[in-house]
Coordinates of C-alpha atoms and ligand atoms in Angstrom, one line a residue:
M1 CA 0.0 0.0 0.0
Q2 CA 1.2 3.5 -0.8
Y3 CA 1.3 6.0 2.1
S4 CA 1.0 9.6 1.2
N5 CA 3.1 12.4 2.7
F6 CA 0.1 14.1 4.1
N7 CA 0.2 11.6 7.0
N8 CA 3.2 13.5 8.3
H9 CA 1.1 16.6 8.7
K10 CA -1.9 15.0 10.2
K11 CA -2.3 15.4 14.0
V12 CA -4.7 12.9 15.4
A13 CA -6.3 12.8 18.9
I14 CA -7.8 9.5 20.0
I15 CA -10.4 9.5 22.8
G16 CA -10.2 6.2 24.8
A17 CA -7.5 3.6 25.0
G18 CA -9.8 0.5 24.8
P19 CA -9.2 -2.1 22.0
A20 CA -10.7 0.2 19.3
G21 CA -8.9 3.4 20.2
I22 CA -5.5 2.0 21.0
T23 CA -5.5 -0.3 17.9
C24 CA -6.2 2.7 15.7
A25 CA -3.3 4.6 17.4
Y26 CA -1.0 1.6 17.0
Q27 CA -1.7 1.3 13.3
L28 CA -1.4 5.1 12.7
I29 CA 1.9 5.4 14.6
K30 CA 3.5 2.7 12.4
Q31 CA 3.0 5.1 9.4
G32 CA 4.4 8.1 11.1
V33 CA 1.2 9.9 12.0
Q34 CA 1.4 12.1 15.0
V35 CA -1.0 10.5 17.5
D36 CA -2.1 11.4 21.1
V37 CA -4.4 9.0 22.9
Y38 CA -6.4 10.3 25.9
E39 CA -7.7 7.8 28.4
S40 CA -9.9 8.8 31.3
S41 CA -9.0 5.8 33.5
S42 CA -5.6 5.0 35.0
Q43 CA -5.0 2.0 32.6
V44 CA -5.3 1.1 28.9
G45 CA -7.4 -1.7 27.6
G46 CA -10.9 -0.3 28.3
L47 CA -13.4 -3.1 29.2
A48 CA -10.7 -5.6 28.2
K49 CA -8.1 -4.4 30.6
T50 CA -6.5 -6.7 33.2
I51 CA -6.1 -5.5 36.8
E52 CA -4.0 -6.7 39.8
L53 CA -6.0 -8.1 42.7
W54 CA -4.7 -9.8 45.8
G55 CA -1.4 -10.5 44.0
Q56 CA -3.2 -12.1 41.0
K57 CA -4.3 -10.8 37.6
V58 CA -8.0 -10.7 36.6
D59 CA -10.0 -9.3 33.7
L60 CA -13.2 -7.3 34.0
G61 CA -15.3 -10.4 33.7
P62 CA -14.3 -13.2 31.4
H63 CA -12.5 -12.3 28.2
R64 CA -12.2 -14.9 25.5
F65 CA -10.6 -13.5 22.4
Y66 CA -12.0 -15.0 19.2
S67 CA -12.0 -14.0 15.6
D68 CA -12.0 -15.7 12.3
D69 CA -10.9 -12.6 10.5
T70 CA -7.3 -13.0 9.3
R71 CA -6.5 -9.3 9.5
V72 CA -7.6 -9.2 13.2
N73 CA -5.8 -12.4 14.1
K74 CA -2.6 -11.4 12.4
L75 CA -2.5 -8.1 14.3
W76 CA -3.3 -9.9 17.6
L77 CA -0.4 -12.4 17.0
E78 CA 1.9 -9.6 16.0
V79 CA 1.4 -8.0 19.4
A80 CA 1.0 -11.2 21.5
G81 CA 4.0 -13.0 19.9
R82 CA 4.3 -16.4 21.6
D83 CA 3.0 -15.1 24.9
Y84 CA -0.4 -16.8 24.8
K85 CA -1.8 -20.2 25.5
M86 CA -4.8 -22.0 24.0
V87 CA -7.4 -22.4 26.7
K88 CA -10.1 -25.1 26.6
R89 CA -13.5 -23.4 26.7
L90 CA -15.9 -24.7 29.3
T91 CA -19.0 -22.6 29.9
R92 CA -22.2 -23.9 31.4
I93 CA -25.6 -22.6 32.3
Y94 CA -26.9 -22.9 35.8
Y95 CA -30.6 -23.5 35.8
K96 CA -32.8 -24.9 38.6
G97 CA -29.9 -26.6 40.3
D98 CA -28.4 -28.2 37.2
F99 CA -25.5 -27.2 35.0
Y100 CA -26.2 -27.4 31.3
C101 CA -23.5 -27.2 28.6
Y102 CA -23.4 -24.0 26.7
P103 CA -23.6 -23.9 23.7
I104 CA -26.5 -26.3 24.4
K105 CA -26.0 -30.0 23.5
A106 CA -29.1 -32.1 22.7
L107 CA -28.0 -35.1 24.8
D108 CA -27.1 -33.0 27.7
V109 CA -30.5 -31.2 27.7
L110 CA -32.3 -34.5 27.3
S111 CA -30.5 -36.0 30.3
K112 CA -31.0 -33.1 32.6
L113 CA -34.5 -31.8 31.6
G114 CA -35.8 -35.4 31.6
L115 CA -37.9 -37.1 28.9
Y116 CA -41.1 -35.2 29.5
N117 CA -39.6 -31.6 29.4
S118 CA -37.3 -32.6 26.5
F119 CA -40.3 -33.9 24.6
L120 CA -42.1 -30.5 25.2
C121 CA -38.9 -28.7 23.9
L122 CA -38.9 -30.9 20.8
I123 CA -42.6 -30.3 20.1
S124 CA -42.3 -26.5 20.5
Y125 CA -39.2 -26.6 18.2
L126 CA -41.0 -28.7 15.6
K127 CA -44.0 -26.4 15.8
E128 CA -41.7 -23.5 14.8
K129 CA -40.4 -25.5 11.9
V130 CA -43.9 -26.4 10.6
L131 CA -45.7 -23.2 11.5
P132 CA -42.9 -20.7 11.7
S133 CA -43.5 -17.3 13.3
T134 CA -43.8 -14.7 10.6
R135 CA -41.8 -12.0 12.4
S136 CA -38.3 -12.2 13.9
Q137 CA -37.9 -8.5 14.9
T138 CA -37.5 -9.0 18.7
F139 CA -35.1 -11.1 20.6
E140 CA -38.0 -13.3 21.8
E141 CA -39.3 -13.8 18.3
W142 CA -35.8 -14.5 16.8
V143 CA -34.8 -17.1 19.5
T144 CA -38.2 -18.8 19.6
H145 CA -38.0 -19.1 15.8
K146 CA -34.6 -20.8 16.1
F147 CA -35.1 -23.0 19.2
G148 CA -38.8 -23.1 19.9
K149 CA -40.7 -21.4 22.7
K150 CA -39.9 -23.9 25.5
L151 CA -36.1 -23.8 25.0
Y152 CA -36.2 -20.0 24.7
E153 CA -37.9 -19.8 28.1
I154 CA -35.4 -22.1 29.7
F155 CA -32.1 -21.0 28.2
F156 CA -32.5 -17.4 26.9
K157 CA -35.3 -15.5 28.6
T158 CA -34.2 -15.1 32.2
Y159 CA -30.6 -14.5 31.5
S160 CA -31.3 -11.9 28.8
E161 CA -33.8 -10.1 31.0
K162 CA -31.2 -9.9 33.8
L163 CA -28.6 -8.6 31.4
W164 CA -30.7 -6.0 29.6
G165 CA -33.3 -5.0 32.2
I166 CA -36.1 -5.1 29.6
K167 CA -38.5 -7.8 28.5
C168 CA -37.2 -9.9 25.6
N169 CA -40.1 -8.8 23.5
E170 CA -38.8 -5.2 23.8
L171 CA -35.2 -6.3 22.9
D172 CA -34.2 -6.0 19.3
A173 CA -33.4 -9.2 17.4
D174 CA -29.9 -7.7 16.5
F175 CA -28.6 -8.9 19.9
A176 CA -29.4 -12.5 19.0
A177 CA -28.3 -12.1 15.4
Q178 CA -24.9 -10.8 16.5
R179 CA -24.4 -13.3 19.3
I180 CA -26.2 -16.5 18.5
K181 CA -26.2 -16.2 14.7
K182 CA -27.2 -19.3 12.8
F183 CA -26.9 -21.8 15.7
S184 CA -30.2 -23.6 16.4
L185 CA -31.5 -26.7 18.0
G186 CA -31.3 -28.4 14.6
E187 CA -27.6 -27.8 14.6
A188 CA -27.3 -29.1 18.1
I189 CA -29.0 -32.3 17.1
K190 CA -26.9 -32.7 14.0
N191 CA -23.8 -32.2 16.1
M192 CA -25.1 -34.9 18.5
F193 CA -25.4 -37.4 15.7
R194 CA -22.3 -36.0 13.9
I195 CA -24.4 -35.6 10.8
K196 CA -22.6 -32.5 10.1
N197 CA -19.6 -31.1 12.0
I198 CA -20.7 -27.5 12.2
K199 CA -18.0 -25.1 13.1
H200 CA -20.2 -22.4 14.5
K201 CA -18.9 -19.3 16.2
T202 CA -20.5 -20.2 19.5
L203 CA -19.3 -23.8 19.3
V204 CA -15.6 -23.0 19.2
D205 CA -14.1 -24.9 22.1
E206 CA -10.7 -23.4 22.4
F207 CA -9.5 -19.8 22.6
A208 CA -6.2 -17.9 22.6
Y209 CA -5.5 -16.2 25.9
P210 CA -2.5 -13.9 26.7
L211 CA -0.3 -15.0 29.5
N212 CA -0.8 -11.7 31.4
G213 CA -4.5 -11.4 30.8
S214 CA -6.5 -9.9 28.0
G215 CA -5.2 -6.5 28.7
M216 CA -1.6 -7.5 27.8
I217 CA -2.3 -6.9 24.2
Y218 CA -3.3 -3.3 24.8
E219 CA -0.5 -2.6 27.3
R220 CA 2.0 -3.7 24.7
M221 CA 0.3 -1.4 22.1
K222 CA 0.7 1.4 24.5
V223 CA 4.4 0.7 25.0
F224 CA 4.9 0.6 21.2
I225 CA 3.0 3.9 20.7
N226 CA 5.0 5.7 23.4
E227 CA 8.3 4.3 22.0
N228 CA 7.5 5.5 18.5
G229 CA 6.7 9.1 19.0
G230 CA 3.1 8.9 20.2
N231 CA 1.6 9.7 23.6
V232 CA -0.8 7.6 25.6
K233 CA -2.1 9.9 28.3
C234 CA -4.0 8.1 31.1
N235 CA -6.1 9.8 33.8
T236 CA -7.1 12.4 31.1
K237 CA -10.8 12.7 30.4
I238 CA -12.1 14.5 27.3
K239 CA -15.2 16.6 27.8
K240 CA -15.9 17.6 24.3
I241 CA -14.8 17.4 20.7
Q242 CA -14.3 20.9 19.4
K243 CA -15.6 21.8 15.9
T244 CA -16.3 24.9 13.8
G245 CA -19.4 24.3 11.7
N246 CA -19.0 20.8 10.4
R247 CA -15.2 20.6 10.8
V248 CA -13.4 19.2 13.8
T249 CA -10.8 21.5 15.3
G250 CA -9.6 19.7 18.4
I251 CA -10.7 18.5 21.8
E252 CA -11.5 20.0 25.2
L253 CA -10.2 18.3 28.3
A254 CA -12.3 17.9 31.4
T255 CA -9.9 20.5 32.9
G256 CA -11.1 23.0 30.4
E257 CA -7.9 23.0 28.4
N258 CA -8.3 23.1 24.6
L259 CA -6.0 21.3 22.2
L260 CA -5.9 21.6 18.4
Y261 CA -6.1 18.5 16.2
N262 CA -7.1 18.1 12.5
H263 CA -8.6 14.6 13.1
V264 CA -10.3 13.1 16.2
V265 CA -11.1 9.4 16.6
S266 CA -13.6 8.9 19.4
T267 CA -14.6 5.8 21.4
M268 CA -16.3 7.7 24.1
P269 CA -20.1 7.0 24.3
I270 CA -21.8 8.3 21.2
T271 CA -24.4 10.0 23.3
S272 CA -21.8 12.1 25.1
I273 CA -20.5 13.6 21.9
I274 CA -23.9 14.8 20.9
R275 CA -24.8 16.0 24.4
E276 CA -21.9 18.5 24.4
W277 CA -22.8 20.2 21.1
N278 CA -25.4 22.9 21.1
D279 CA -25.8 23.2 17.3
V280 CA -27.1 19.6 16.8
P281 CA -30.6 19.6 15.1
D282 CA -33.3 18.8 17.6
G283 CA -34.4 15.6 15.9
V284 CA -30.9 14.2 16.2
K285 CA -30.5 15.3 19.8
D286 CA -33.9 13.6 20.6
C287 CA -32.8 10.4 19.0
A288 CA -29.4 10.4 20.9
S289 CA -31.2 11.0 24.2
I290 CA -33.2 7.8 23.7
L291 CA -30.1 5.6 23.2
K292 CA -29.2 4.1 26.6
F293 CA -26.4 2.0 28.1
R294 CA -26.6 -0.6 30.8
N295 CA -24.1 -0.6 33.7
T296 CA -22.2 -3.6 35.1
I297 CA -21.1 -4.2 38.7
L298 CA -18.3 -6.8 39.2
V299 CA -17.9 -8.3 42.6
Y300 CA -14.6 -10.2 43.0
L301 CA -14.4 -12.7 45.7
N302 CA -11.1 -14.3 46.8
I303 CA -11.8 -17.9 47.8
D304 CA -9.5 -20.1 49.9
A305 CA -9.7 -23.1 47.5
Q306 CA -8.2 -24.2 44.2
N307 CA -10.5 -26.5 42.4
L308 CA -14.0 -25.0 42.8
F309 CA -15.3 -25.9 39.3
E310 CA -13.8 -26.3 35.8
D311 CA -15.7 -23.7 33.9
N312 CA -14.1 -20.5 32.6
W313 CA -17.5 -18.9 33.4
I314 CA -21.0 -20.0 34.3
Y315 CA -24.2 -18.3 33.1
I316 CA -26.6 -18.0 36.0
H317 CA -30.1 -18.2 34.6
S318 CA -31.8 -19.0 37.8
G319 CA -34.1 -16.2 38.9
S320 CA -33.5 -16.9 42.6
V321 CA -30.3 -14.8 42.5
K322 CA -29.5 -11.5 40.8
T323 CA -26.0 -12.4 39.5
G324 CA -25.9 -13.3 35.8
R325 CA -22.5 -14.8 35.4
I326 CA -19.6 -16.1 37.5
S327 CA -16.1 -16.3 36.1
N328 CA -13.3 -18.3 37.5
F329 CA -9.8 -16.8 36.7
R330 CA -8.0 -20.0 37.9
N331 CA -9.4 -21.6 34.7
F332 CA -7.8 -19.3 32.1
V333 CA -4.0 -19.6 32.3
P334 CA -2.0 -20.5 35.5
E335 CA 0.2 -17.4 34.9
L336 CA -2.7 -15.2 36.1
N337 CA -2.7 -16.5 39.7
Q338 CA 1.1 -15.9 40.0
G339 CA 1.7 -18.8 42.4
N340 CA -1.2 -18.0 44.8
N341 CA -3.3 -20.8 46.1
S342 CA -6.6 -19.0 46.2
T343 CA -9.2 -18.6 43.5
I344 CA -10.7 -15.3 42.4
L345 CA -14.3 -15.4 41.2
A346 CA -16.0 -12.5 39.5
M347 CA -19.8 -12.2 39.9
E348 CA -21.5 -10.0 37.4
Y349 CA -24.5 -7.8 38.1
W350 CA -26.3 -5.6 35.5
C351 CA -28.3 -2.5 36.3
N352 CA -29.3 1.0 35.4
Y353 CA -28.2 4.2 37.2
D354 CA -31.6 4.4 39.1
D355 CA -31.6 0.8 40.2
V356 CA -31.2 0.0 43.9
L357 CA -28.2 -2.2 43.1
W358 CA -26.2 0.6 41.5
G359 CA -26.7 2.6 44.8
L360 CA -25.4 -0.1 47.1
N361 CA -22.0 0.4 48.7
D362 CA -19.1 -2.0 48.3
T363 CA -19.8 -3.8 51.6
Q364 CA -23.4 -4.4 50.8
L365 CA -22.5 -5.7 47.3
I366 CA -19.9 -8.0 48.7
E367 CA -22.4 -9.4 51.2
L368 CA -25.0 -9.9 48.4
A369 CA -22.4 -11.8 46.3
K370 CA -21.4 -14.0 49.3
D371 CA -25.1 -14.8 50.0
E372 CA -25.8 -15.7 46.3
L373 CA -22.7 -17.9 46.1
N374 CA -24.1 -19.8 49.1
T375 CA -27.5 -20.1 47.4
I376 CA -25.9 -21.5 44.2
N377 CA -23.6 -23.6 46.4
I378 CA -20.7 -23.9 43.9
T379 CA -18.0 -23.1 46.4
K380 CA -19.2 -25.8 48.8
G381 CA -18.5 -23.7 51.9
A382 CA -14.9 -22.7 51.1
K383 CA -13.8 -19.7 53.1
I384 CA -14.1 -16.3 51.4
L385 CA -11.0 -14.3 52.2
A386 CA -11.9 -10.9 50.7
G387 CA -14.1 -9.0 48.3
H388 CA -13.6 -6.2 45.9
V389 CA -16.1 -4.2 43.8
F390 CA -15.6 -2.7 40.3
K391 CA -18.4 -0.6 38.9
I392 CA -18.6 0.0 35.1
P393 CA -21.0 2.6 33.8
N394 CA -22.1 2.6 30.2
C395 CA -21.0 -1.0 29.7
Y396 CA -23.6 -2.4 27.2
P397 CA -25.4 -0.4 24.5
I398 CA -29.0 -1.4 24.9
Y399 CA -30.6 -2.7 21.7
N400 CA -34.2 -1.7 22.5
K401 CA -36.6 -2.8 19.8
N402 CA -36.2 -0.6 16.8
Y403 CA -33.1 1.2 18.3
K404 CA -31.8 1.6 14.8
D405 CA -34.5 4.2 14.1
Q406 CA -32.8 6.3 16.8
L407 CA -29.2 5.4 15.9
K408 CA -29.4 6.0 12.2
P409 CA -30.0 9.8 12.3
V410 CA -27.2 10.1 14.8
E411 CA -24.9 8.1 12.5
D412 CA -25.9 10.2 9.5
Y413 CA -25.3 13.4 11.4
L414 CA -21.8 12.4 12.7
D415 CA -20.9 11.3 9.1
Q416 CA -21.2 14.9 8.0
I417 CA -18.5 16.1 10.4
T418 CA -15.2 16.3 8.6
G419 CA -12.2 15.1 10.6
L420 CA -14.3 12.9 13.0
T421 CA -14.2 9.1 13.2
V422 CA -16.5 7.4 15.6
I423 CA -15.7 3.7 16.6
G424 CA -15.9 1.2 19.4
R425 CA -18.5 -0.4 21.6
G426 CA -19.8 2.8 23.2
G427 CA -18.6 5.0 20.4
A428 CA -20.5 3.3 17.6
F429 CA -23.2 1.9 19.9
K430 CA -22.4 -1.6 18.9
Y431 CA -22.4 -4.6 21.2
N432 CA -18.8 -5.3 20.2
N433 CA -16.4 -8.0 21.3
Q434 CA -12.7 -7.2 21.3
D435 CA -12.3 -8.5 17.7
H436 CA -15.0 -6.1 16.4
S437 CA -13.4 -3.1 18.2
I438 CA -9.9 -4.1 17.0
L439 CA -11.2 -4.3 13.4
M440 CA -12.9 -0.9 13.8
G441 CA -9.6 0.5 15.0
M442 CA -7.7 -1.0 12.1
L443 CA -10.1 0.1 9.4
A444 CA -10.5 3.6 10.9
A445 CA -6.7 3.9 10.6
E446 CA -6.9 2.8 6.9
N447 CA -9.6 5.4 6.3
I448 CA -7.4 8.1 7.8
L449 CA -4.2 6.9 6.1
F450 CA -5.4 6.1 2.6
N451 CA -8.8 7.7 2.5
S452 CA -10.2 4.2 2.3
Q453 CA -14.0 4.2 2.3
H454 CA -14.7 1.5 4.9
N455 CA -18.1 1.9 6.4
L456 CA -17.3 1.5 10.0
W457 CA -20.9 1.4 11.1
E458 CA -21.3 -1.9 9.4
I459 CA -18.7 -3.8 11.4
N460 CA -20.3 -6.3 13.8
T461 CA -23.5 -6.5 11.8
D462 CA -24.5 -9.3 9.5
Y463 CA -22.4 -7.6 6.8
D464 CA -19.3 -9.6 6.0
N465 CA -17.5 -9.2 2.7
Y466 CA -14.1 -10.3 3.9
Q467 CA -12.8 -13.5 2.2
E468 CA -9.8 -14.6 4.2
H469 CA -10.7 -16.6 7.3
S470 CA -8.4 -18.1 9.8
L471 CA -8.2 -19.1 13.5
I472 CA -5.5 -18.7 16.0
S473 CA -4.0 -22.0 17.2
A474 CA -1.2 -22.9 19.6
T475 CA 1.3 -22.6 16.7
G476 CA -0.1 -19.5 15.0
L477 CA -2.7 -18.9 12.3
V478 CA -4.6 -21.8 10.8
D479 CA -6.4 -21.1 7.4
I480 CA -10.0 -22.1 7.5
N481 CA -11.1 -21.0 4.0
Ligands
FAD501 C1 -18.0 -8.4 31.5 C2 -17.5 -8.4 30.1 C3 -17.1 -9.5 29.4 C4 -16.7 -9.5 28.1 N1 -16.2 -10.6 27.5 C5 -15.7 -10.6 26.3 C6 -15.2 -11.7 25.7 O1 -15.2 -12.8 26.3 N2 -14.5 -11.6 24.5 C7 -14.4 -10.4 23.9 O2 -13.8 -10.4 22.8 N3 -14.9 -9.3 24.4 C8 -15.5 -9.3 25.6 N4 -16.1 -8.2 26.2 C9 -16.1 -7.0 25.4 C10 -14.8 -6.2 25.3 O3 -14.4 -5.9 26.5 C11 -15.2 -5.0 24.5 O4 -15.6 -5.3 23.2 C12 -14.0 -4.1 24.2 O5 -13.3 -3.7 25.3 C13 -14.5 -2.8 23.5 O6 -13.4 -2.0 23.2 P1 -13.7 -0.5 22.8 O7 -12.4 0.2 22.7 O8 -14.7 -0.4 21.8 O9 -14.4 0.1 24.1 P2 -14.0 0.2 25.6 O10 -13.3 -1.1 26.0 O11 -15.2 0.6 26.4 O12 -12.9 1.4 25.7 C14 -13.3 2.7 25.7 C15 -12.3 3.5 26.4 O13 -12.6 4.9 26.3 C16 -12.4 5.5 27.6 N5 -13.2 6.7 27.6 C17 -14.5 6.8 27.5 N6 -14.9 8.1 27.6 C18 -13.8 8.8 27.6 C19 -13.5 10.2 27.7 N7 -14.5 11.1 27.7 N8 -12.2 10.7 27.8 C20 -11.2 9.8 27.8 N9 -11.4 8.4 27.7 C21 -12.7 8.0 27.7 C22 -12.8 4.5 28.6 O14 -12.3 4.7 29.9 C23 -12.3 3.2 27.9 O15 -11.0 2.9 28.4 C24 -16.6 -8.2 27.5 C25 -16.9 -7.1 28.1 C26 -17.4 -7.1 29.4 C27 -17.8 -5.9 30.1

């Protein structure tokens, strides 16, 4: 590819050092662009950062890196080098006292639900096949169509309602389309009888994990950027993107200081950008004000035991507890626990700002988590040594039914602003995994460097025009074309 000289004159500010922002900076700095990254927290990596706790390393909830996009995997390997291991994925669903394999396996469901309930599941699945629902616009409709009503109620409804805080018939089908894709009961049955070995996204049973936690990748990018003439400035919050008319001129720090840039890449919540501008048309402002994020509370518990359970994480569907997922960091790579004998679990809670849960103090949240652990009884009375709370605002963009009707006018408005690129999970209002955000960062850099015309809004939708597919294995990339 040809790089033009104008890159030497470009001065780019990047807001947020999560996977999207720091990847973009990493790619730009390689081509000699002047880049400054501004991160409000004390560490890079965003939601995928790794923190130190009780002498061990933990992520913000479980972080499995997975991509079948060769571009993303090559970049990840370029940064990780050989410092990763393949981790066997074991994730199960806790429902009414039983642990079900996830992704669901037909035989497993049969043995745990019993013949009668399994029969009901099969009947409701077949009913969908013979008399399919005509609409698949909501999460409930989409999943019912794929799995039948009964399985939807057991395996998807309670968990999704805990996560999003809204009824599944108010949740857009996009969430299912992005996360469950084409997997269905039919596939599970075919896999059971080995009729067809379906390599589905949710069925991949191994993943590459960095020896120092998922955040290692982004910490290394930071070092590279700083060593090659860029600046990653942590503890620096950006209040506003400055513009004159429809042209970006720079940024305003939370301290009030103004800095000039001719391009800004933003991963801050899309709604925050709009809120700070007073010349945005009312219709666009109204749309942006309807877009909402869901918060996460992580309660870490340090348990005096080593072999509590084998899962990397367990989805908690049971309605008798508020927690939705429990991760076990002892089951990623041994390097994380750095020789310690205890096990750190992270219990996830999801809520809105005005929920009682968000207002609880750390002591109350730790007590709640301890009680719920007892209710589920997966630690079998092992001693809890300590607790720690981590609150994450604006963690999940909420895909309310028809949310795209609100998002589209905001996208169109932002597209008119010269010198602005908006990417990332909060930035683009996309329920991204790391790979989507890394790809957004890479393609945003190409747009800036070569004036490429990648439509960044389309990443992490059903749109996929990329032809080279590969997976990361213990020895590097494996072609899967
Ligand atoms: C519990 C949990 C589990 C997950 N599990 C997985 C998984 O298994 N696999 C996977 O691939 N992904 C997983 N993810 C998703 C993954 O963490 C995200 O996709 C990824 O971190 C998104 O990167 P991003 O850069 O788009 O956004 P973020 O990670 O949100 O980064 C945005 C950054 O911008 C900063 N920022 C925001 N506003 C400002 C401002 N005004 N000024 C300066 N800085 C600002 C933030 O502090 C943050 O660091 C999980 C996420 C969570 C919460």
